mmCIF file of C-alpha atoms in Angstrom:
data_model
loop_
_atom_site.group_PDB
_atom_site.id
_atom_site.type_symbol
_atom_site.label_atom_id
_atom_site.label_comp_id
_atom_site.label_asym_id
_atom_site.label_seq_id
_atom_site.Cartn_x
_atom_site.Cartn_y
_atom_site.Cartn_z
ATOM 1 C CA UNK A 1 80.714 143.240 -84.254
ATOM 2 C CA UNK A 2 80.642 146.391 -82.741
ATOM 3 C CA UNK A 3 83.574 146.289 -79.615
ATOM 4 C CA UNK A 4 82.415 148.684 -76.413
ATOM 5 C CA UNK A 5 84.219 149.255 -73.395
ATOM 6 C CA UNK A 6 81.883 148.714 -70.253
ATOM 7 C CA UNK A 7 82.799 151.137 -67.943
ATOM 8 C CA UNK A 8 80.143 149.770 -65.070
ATOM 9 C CA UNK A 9 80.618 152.486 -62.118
ATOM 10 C CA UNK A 10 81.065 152.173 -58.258
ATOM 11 C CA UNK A 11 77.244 151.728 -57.395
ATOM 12 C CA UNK A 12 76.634 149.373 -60.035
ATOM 13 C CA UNK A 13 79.729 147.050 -59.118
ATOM 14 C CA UNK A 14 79.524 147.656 -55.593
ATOM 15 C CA UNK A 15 75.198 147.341 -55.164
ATOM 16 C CA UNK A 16 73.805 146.256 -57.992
ATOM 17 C CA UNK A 17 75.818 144.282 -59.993
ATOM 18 C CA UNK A 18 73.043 142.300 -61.504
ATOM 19 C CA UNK A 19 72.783 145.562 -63.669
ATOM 20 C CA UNK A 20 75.997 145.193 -65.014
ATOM 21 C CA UNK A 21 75.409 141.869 -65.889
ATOM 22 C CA UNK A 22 72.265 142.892 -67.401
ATOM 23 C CA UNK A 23 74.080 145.358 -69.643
ATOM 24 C CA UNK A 24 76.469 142.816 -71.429
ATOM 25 C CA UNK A 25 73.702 140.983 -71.656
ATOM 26 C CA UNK A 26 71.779 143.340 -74.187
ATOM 27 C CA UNK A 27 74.393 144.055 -75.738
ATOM 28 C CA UNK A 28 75.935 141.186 -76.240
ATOM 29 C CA UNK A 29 72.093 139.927 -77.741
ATOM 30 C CA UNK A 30 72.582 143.041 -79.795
ATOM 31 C CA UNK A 31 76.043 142.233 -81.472
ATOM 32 C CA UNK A 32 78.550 144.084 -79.613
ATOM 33 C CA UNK A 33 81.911 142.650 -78.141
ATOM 34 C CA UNK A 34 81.684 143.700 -74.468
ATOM 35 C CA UNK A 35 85.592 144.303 -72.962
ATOM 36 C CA UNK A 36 85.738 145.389 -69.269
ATOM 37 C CA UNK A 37 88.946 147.162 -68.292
ATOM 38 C CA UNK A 38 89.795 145.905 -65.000
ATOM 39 C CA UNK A 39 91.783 148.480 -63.131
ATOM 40 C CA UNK A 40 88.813 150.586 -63.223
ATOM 41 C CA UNK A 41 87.905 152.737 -60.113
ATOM 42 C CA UNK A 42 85.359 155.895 -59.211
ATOM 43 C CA UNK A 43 85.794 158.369 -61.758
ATOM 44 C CA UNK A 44 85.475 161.307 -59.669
ATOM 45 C CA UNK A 45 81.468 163.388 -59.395
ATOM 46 C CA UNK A 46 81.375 162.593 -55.181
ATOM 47 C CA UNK A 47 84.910 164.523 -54.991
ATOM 48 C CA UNK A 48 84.180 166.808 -57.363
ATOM 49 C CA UNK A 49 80.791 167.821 -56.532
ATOM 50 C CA UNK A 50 81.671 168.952 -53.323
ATOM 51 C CA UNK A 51 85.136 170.553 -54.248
ATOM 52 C CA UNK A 52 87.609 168.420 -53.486
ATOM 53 C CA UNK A 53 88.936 168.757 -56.932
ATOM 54 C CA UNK A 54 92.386 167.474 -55.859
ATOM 55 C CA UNK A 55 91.437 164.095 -55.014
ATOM 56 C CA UNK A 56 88.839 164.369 -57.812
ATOM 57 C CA UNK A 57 91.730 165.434 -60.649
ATOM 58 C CA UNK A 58 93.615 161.912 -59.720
ATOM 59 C CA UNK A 59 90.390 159.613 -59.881
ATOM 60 C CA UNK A 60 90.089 161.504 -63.128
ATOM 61 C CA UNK A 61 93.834 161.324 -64.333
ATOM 62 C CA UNK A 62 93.489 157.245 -63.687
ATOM 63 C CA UNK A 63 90.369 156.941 -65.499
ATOM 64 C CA UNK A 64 91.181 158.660 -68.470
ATOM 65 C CA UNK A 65 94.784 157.111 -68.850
ATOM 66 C CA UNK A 66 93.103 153.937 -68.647
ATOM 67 C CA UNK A 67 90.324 154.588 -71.074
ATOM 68 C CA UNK A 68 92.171 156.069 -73.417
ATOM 69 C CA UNK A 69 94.541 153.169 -73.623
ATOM 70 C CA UNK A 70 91.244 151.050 -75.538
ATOM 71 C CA UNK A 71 88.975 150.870 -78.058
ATOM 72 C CA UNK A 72 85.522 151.119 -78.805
ATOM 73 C CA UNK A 73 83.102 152.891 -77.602
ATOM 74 C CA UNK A 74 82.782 153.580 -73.621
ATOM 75 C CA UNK A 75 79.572 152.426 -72.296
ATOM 76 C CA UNK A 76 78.350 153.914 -69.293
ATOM 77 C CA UNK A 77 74.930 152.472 -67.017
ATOM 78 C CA UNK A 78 75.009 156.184 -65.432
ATOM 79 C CA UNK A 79 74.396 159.703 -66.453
ATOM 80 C CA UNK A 80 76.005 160.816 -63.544
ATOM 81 C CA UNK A 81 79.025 159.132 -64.381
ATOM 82 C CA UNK A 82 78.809 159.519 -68.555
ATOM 83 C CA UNK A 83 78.432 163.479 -68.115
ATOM 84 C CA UNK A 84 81.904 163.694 -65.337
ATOM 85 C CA UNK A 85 83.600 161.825 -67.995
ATOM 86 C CA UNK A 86 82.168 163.993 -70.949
ATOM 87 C CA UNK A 87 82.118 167.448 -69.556
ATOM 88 C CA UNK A 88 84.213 167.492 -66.134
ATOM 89 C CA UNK A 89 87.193 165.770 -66.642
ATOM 90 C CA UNK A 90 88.376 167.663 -69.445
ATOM 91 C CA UNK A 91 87.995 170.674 -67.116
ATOM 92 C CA UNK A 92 90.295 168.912 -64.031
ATOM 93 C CA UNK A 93 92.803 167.770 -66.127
ATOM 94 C CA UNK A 94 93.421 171.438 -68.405
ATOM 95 C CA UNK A 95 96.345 172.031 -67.202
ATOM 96 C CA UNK A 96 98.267 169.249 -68.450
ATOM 97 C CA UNK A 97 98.481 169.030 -72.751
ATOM 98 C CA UNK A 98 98.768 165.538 -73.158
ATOM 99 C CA UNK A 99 95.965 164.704 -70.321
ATOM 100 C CA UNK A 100 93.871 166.972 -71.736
ATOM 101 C CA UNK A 101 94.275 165.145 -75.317
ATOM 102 C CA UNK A 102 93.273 161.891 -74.173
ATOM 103 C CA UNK A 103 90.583 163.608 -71.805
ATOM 104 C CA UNK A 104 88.777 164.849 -75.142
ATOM 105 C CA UNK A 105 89.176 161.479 -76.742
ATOM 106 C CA UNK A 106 87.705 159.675 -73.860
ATOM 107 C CA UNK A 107 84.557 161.874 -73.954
ATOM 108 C CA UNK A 108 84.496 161.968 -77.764
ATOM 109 C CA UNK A 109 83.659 157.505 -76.700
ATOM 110 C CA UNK A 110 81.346 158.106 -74.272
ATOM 111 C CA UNK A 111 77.699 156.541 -74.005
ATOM 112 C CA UNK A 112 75.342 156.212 -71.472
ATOM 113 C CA UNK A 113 74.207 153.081 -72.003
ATOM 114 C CA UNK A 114 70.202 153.977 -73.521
ATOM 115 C CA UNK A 115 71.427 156.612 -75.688
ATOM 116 C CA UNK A 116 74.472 153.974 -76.692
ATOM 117 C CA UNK A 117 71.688 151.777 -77.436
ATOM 118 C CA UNK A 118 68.992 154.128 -78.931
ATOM 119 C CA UNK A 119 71.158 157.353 -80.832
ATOM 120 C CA UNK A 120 74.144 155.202 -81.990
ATOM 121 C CA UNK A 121 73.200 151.691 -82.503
ATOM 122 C CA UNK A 122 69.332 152.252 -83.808
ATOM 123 C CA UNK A 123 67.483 149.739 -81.443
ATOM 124 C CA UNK A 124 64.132 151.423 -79.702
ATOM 125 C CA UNK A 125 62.901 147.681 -79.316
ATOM 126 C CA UNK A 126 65.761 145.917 -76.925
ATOM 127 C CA UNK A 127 63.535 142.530 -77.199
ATOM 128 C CA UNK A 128 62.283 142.927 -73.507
ATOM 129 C CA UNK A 129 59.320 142.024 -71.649
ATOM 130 C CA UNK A 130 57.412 143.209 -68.517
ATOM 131 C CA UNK A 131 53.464 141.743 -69.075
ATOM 132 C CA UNK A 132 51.211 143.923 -66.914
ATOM 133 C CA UNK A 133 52.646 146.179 -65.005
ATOM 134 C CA UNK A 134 52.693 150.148 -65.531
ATOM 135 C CA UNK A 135 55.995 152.304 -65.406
ATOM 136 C CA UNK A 136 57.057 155.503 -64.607
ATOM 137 C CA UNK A 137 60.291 156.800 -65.922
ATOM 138 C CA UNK A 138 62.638 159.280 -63.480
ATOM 139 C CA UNK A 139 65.189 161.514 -65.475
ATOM 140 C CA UNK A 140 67.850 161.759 -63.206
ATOM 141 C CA UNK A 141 69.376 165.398 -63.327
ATOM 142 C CA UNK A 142 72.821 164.957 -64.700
ATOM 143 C CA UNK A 143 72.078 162.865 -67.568
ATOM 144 C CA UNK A 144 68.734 165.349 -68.810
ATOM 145 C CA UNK A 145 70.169 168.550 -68.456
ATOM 146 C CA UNK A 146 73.707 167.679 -68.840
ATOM 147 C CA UNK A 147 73.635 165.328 -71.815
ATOM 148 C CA UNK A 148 70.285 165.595 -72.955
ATOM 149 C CA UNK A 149 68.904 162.174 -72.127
ATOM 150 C CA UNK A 150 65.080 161.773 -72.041
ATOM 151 C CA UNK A 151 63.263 160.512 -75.051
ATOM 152 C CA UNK A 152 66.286 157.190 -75.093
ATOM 153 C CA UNK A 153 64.814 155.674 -72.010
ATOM 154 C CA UNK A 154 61.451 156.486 -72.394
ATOM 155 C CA UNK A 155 61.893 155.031 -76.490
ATOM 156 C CA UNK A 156 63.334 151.749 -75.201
ATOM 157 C CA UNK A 157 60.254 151.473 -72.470
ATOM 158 C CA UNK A 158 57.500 152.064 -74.908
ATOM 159 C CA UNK A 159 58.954 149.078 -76.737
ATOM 160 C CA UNK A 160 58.666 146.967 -73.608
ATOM 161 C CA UNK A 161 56.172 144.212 -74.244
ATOM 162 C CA UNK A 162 53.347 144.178 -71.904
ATOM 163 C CA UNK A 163 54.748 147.455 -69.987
ATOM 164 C CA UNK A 164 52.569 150.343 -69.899
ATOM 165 C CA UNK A 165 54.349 154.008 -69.793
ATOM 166 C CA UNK A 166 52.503 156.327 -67.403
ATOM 167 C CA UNK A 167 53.603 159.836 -67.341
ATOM 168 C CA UNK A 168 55.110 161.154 -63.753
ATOM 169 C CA UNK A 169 53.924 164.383 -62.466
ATOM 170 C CA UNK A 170 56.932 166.769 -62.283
ATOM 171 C CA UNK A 171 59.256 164.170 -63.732
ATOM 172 C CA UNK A 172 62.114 166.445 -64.476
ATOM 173 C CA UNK A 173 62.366 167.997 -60.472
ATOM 174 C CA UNK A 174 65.428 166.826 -58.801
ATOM 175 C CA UNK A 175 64.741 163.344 -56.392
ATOM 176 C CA UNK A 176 67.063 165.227 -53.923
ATOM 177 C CA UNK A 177 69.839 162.674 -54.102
ATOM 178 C CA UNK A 178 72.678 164.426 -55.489
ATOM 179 C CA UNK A 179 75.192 162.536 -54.245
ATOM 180 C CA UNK A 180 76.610 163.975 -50.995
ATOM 181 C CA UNK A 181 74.073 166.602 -51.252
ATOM 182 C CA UNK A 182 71.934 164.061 -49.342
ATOM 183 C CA UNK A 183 74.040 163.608 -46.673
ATOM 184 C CA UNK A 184 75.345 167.472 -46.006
ATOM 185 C CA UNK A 185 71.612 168.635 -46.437
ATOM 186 C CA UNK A 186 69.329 165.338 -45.594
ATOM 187 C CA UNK A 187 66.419 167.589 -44.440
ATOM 188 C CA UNK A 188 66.381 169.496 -48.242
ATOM 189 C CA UNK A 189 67.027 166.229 -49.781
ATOM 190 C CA UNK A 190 64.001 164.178 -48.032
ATOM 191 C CA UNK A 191 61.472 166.852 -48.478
ATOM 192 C CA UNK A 192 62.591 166.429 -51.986
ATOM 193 C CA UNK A 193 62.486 162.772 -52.122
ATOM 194 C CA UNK A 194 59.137 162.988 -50.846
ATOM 195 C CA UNK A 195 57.756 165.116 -53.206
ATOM 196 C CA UNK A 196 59.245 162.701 -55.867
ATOM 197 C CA UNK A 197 57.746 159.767 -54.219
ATOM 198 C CA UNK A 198 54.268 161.610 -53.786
ATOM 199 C CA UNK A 199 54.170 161.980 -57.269
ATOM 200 C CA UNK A 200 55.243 158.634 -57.827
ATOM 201 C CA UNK A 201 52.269 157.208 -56.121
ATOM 202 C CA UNK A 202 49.837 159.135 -57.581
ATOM 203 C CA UNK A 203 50.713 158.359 -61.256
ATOM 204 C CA UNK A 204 49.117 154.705 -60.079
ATOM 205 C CA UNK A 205 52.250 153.465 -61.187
ATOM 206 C CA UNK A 206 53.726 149.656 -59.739
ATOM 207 C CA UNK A 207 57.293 149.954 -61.381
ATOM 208 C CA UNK A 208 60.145 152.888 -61.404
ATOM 209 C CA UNK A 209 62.909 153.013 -63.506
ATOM 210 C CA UNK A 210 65.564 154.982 -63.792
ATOM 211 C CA UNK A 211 69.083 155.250 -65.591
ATOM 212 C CA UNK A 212 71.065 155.770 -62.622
ATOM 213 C CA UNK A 213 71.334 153.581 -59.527
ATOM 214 C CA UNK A 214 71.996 156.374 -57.012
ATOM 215 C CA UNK A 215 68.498 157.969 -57.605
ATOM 216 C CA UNK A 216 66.664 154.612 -57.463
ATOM 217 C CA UNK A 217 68.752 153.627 -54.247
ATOM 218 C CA UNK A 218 67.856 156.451 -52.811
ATOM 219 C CA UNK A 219 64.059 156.587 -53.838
ATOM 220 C CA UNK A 220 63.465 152.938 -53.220
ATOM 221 C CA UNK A 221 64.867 153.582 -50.130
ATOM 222 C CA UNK A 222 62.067 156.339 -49.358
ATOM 223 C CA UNK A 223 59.598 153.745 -50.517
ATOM 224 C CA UNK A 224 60.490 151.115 -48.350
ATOM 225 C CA UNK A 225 60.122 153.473 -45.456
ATOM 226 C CA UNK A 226 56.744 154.260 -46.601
ATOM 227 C CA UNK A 227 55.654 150.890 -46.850
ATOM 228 C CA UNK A 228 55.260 150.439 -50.506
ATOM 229 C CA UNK A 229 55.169 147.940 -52.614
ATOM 230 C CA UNK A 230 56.377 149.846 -55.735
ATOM 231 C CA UNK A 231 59.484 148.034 -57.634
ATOM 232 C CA UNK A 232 62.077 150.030 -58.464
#
């Protein structure tokens, strides 16, 4: 059996942990040995999108000496989180040899958790079912144009039994989350979130899914405010 490291992030364990629970449980149902280090915090992307690189350098130093301290492969429900890990905290921690090391080893484990599932393990068919209702998909921004995540999601989806996959209009503009982006700039980000959610509606959609649970608490969010009845 394959042994993974579930690395579950902040919004996940703090908002949705029914997600994380979901997680072990398809992977578990796919043969993997699911360990969760405990002393886990934030890795870092709200601090280090926004330039506080200090405080963003220790979240990073923690995570990676604790990381790199198991085995398996590192199992991420966030693309957001998966691409700090693979591509930013390597850059914080540069300065320091040995951090640095065990920086590139950490992001040499890392998964999101549908390319885990789809690119290393083989599975497109995750034994799921969701009888009529009709999907769209949302490719949040750092895990599509950072670490190339599209076709995983979208793979596992089409597999769904009794799911239809509808295609969103514009899928690939930004929902205007961004992490604190939405807060220093909430006019940008709602007009953005609104022209998500516009499109959203029109595909005739009643489901949206996403990878990452700051988009989709931030979109469902925008839905409830409109009134619909569109599960996200």
């Amino acid at each position: 059996m394959a042994k993974v490291q579930l690395f579950v992030t902040c919004l996940v364990d703090s908002f949705a942990p029914d997600v994380g629970e979901a997680v072990v449980d398809v992977l578990e149902r796919h043969g993997c040995t699911v360990e969760f280090p405990f002393d886990q915090t934030c890795c870092g992307p709200p601090a280090f999108n926004v330039g506080y690189h200090d405080q963003a350098k220790a979240m990073a130093e923690h995570t990676i000496r604790l990381l790199d301290a198991t085995e398996g492969t590192i199992v991420v429900p966030s693309g957001s989180c998966a691409d700090m890990m693979t591509n930013h905290s390597p850059e914080l921690l540069a300065e320091d040899d040995a951090l640095l090391a065990a920086a590139h080893r950490v992001a040499a484990r890392v998964r999101e958790f549908s390319s885990f599932l789809v690119d290393d393990l083989g599975i497109t068919d995750a034994r799921a079912a969701c009888h009529g209702k009709a999907a769209v998909y949302h490719p949040s921004c750092h895990g599509f144009r950072n670490l190339g995540i599209r076709s995983q999601p979208e793979s596992l989806l089409d597999a769904v039994a009794g799911l239809e996959r509808l295609e969103l209009p514009d899928a690939e503009n930004c929902c205007g989350f961004g992490g604190l982006f939405s807060v220093e700039m909430p006019e940008v980000s709602a007009a953005m979130m609104s022209t998500k959610l516009s499109n959203v509606e029109a595909s005739g959609a009643i489901l949206l899914v996403g990878i990452d649970v700051s988009c989709l608490m931030h979109l469902e969010g925008g839905l409830r405010r409109r009134g619909s009845q569109i599960e996200v």
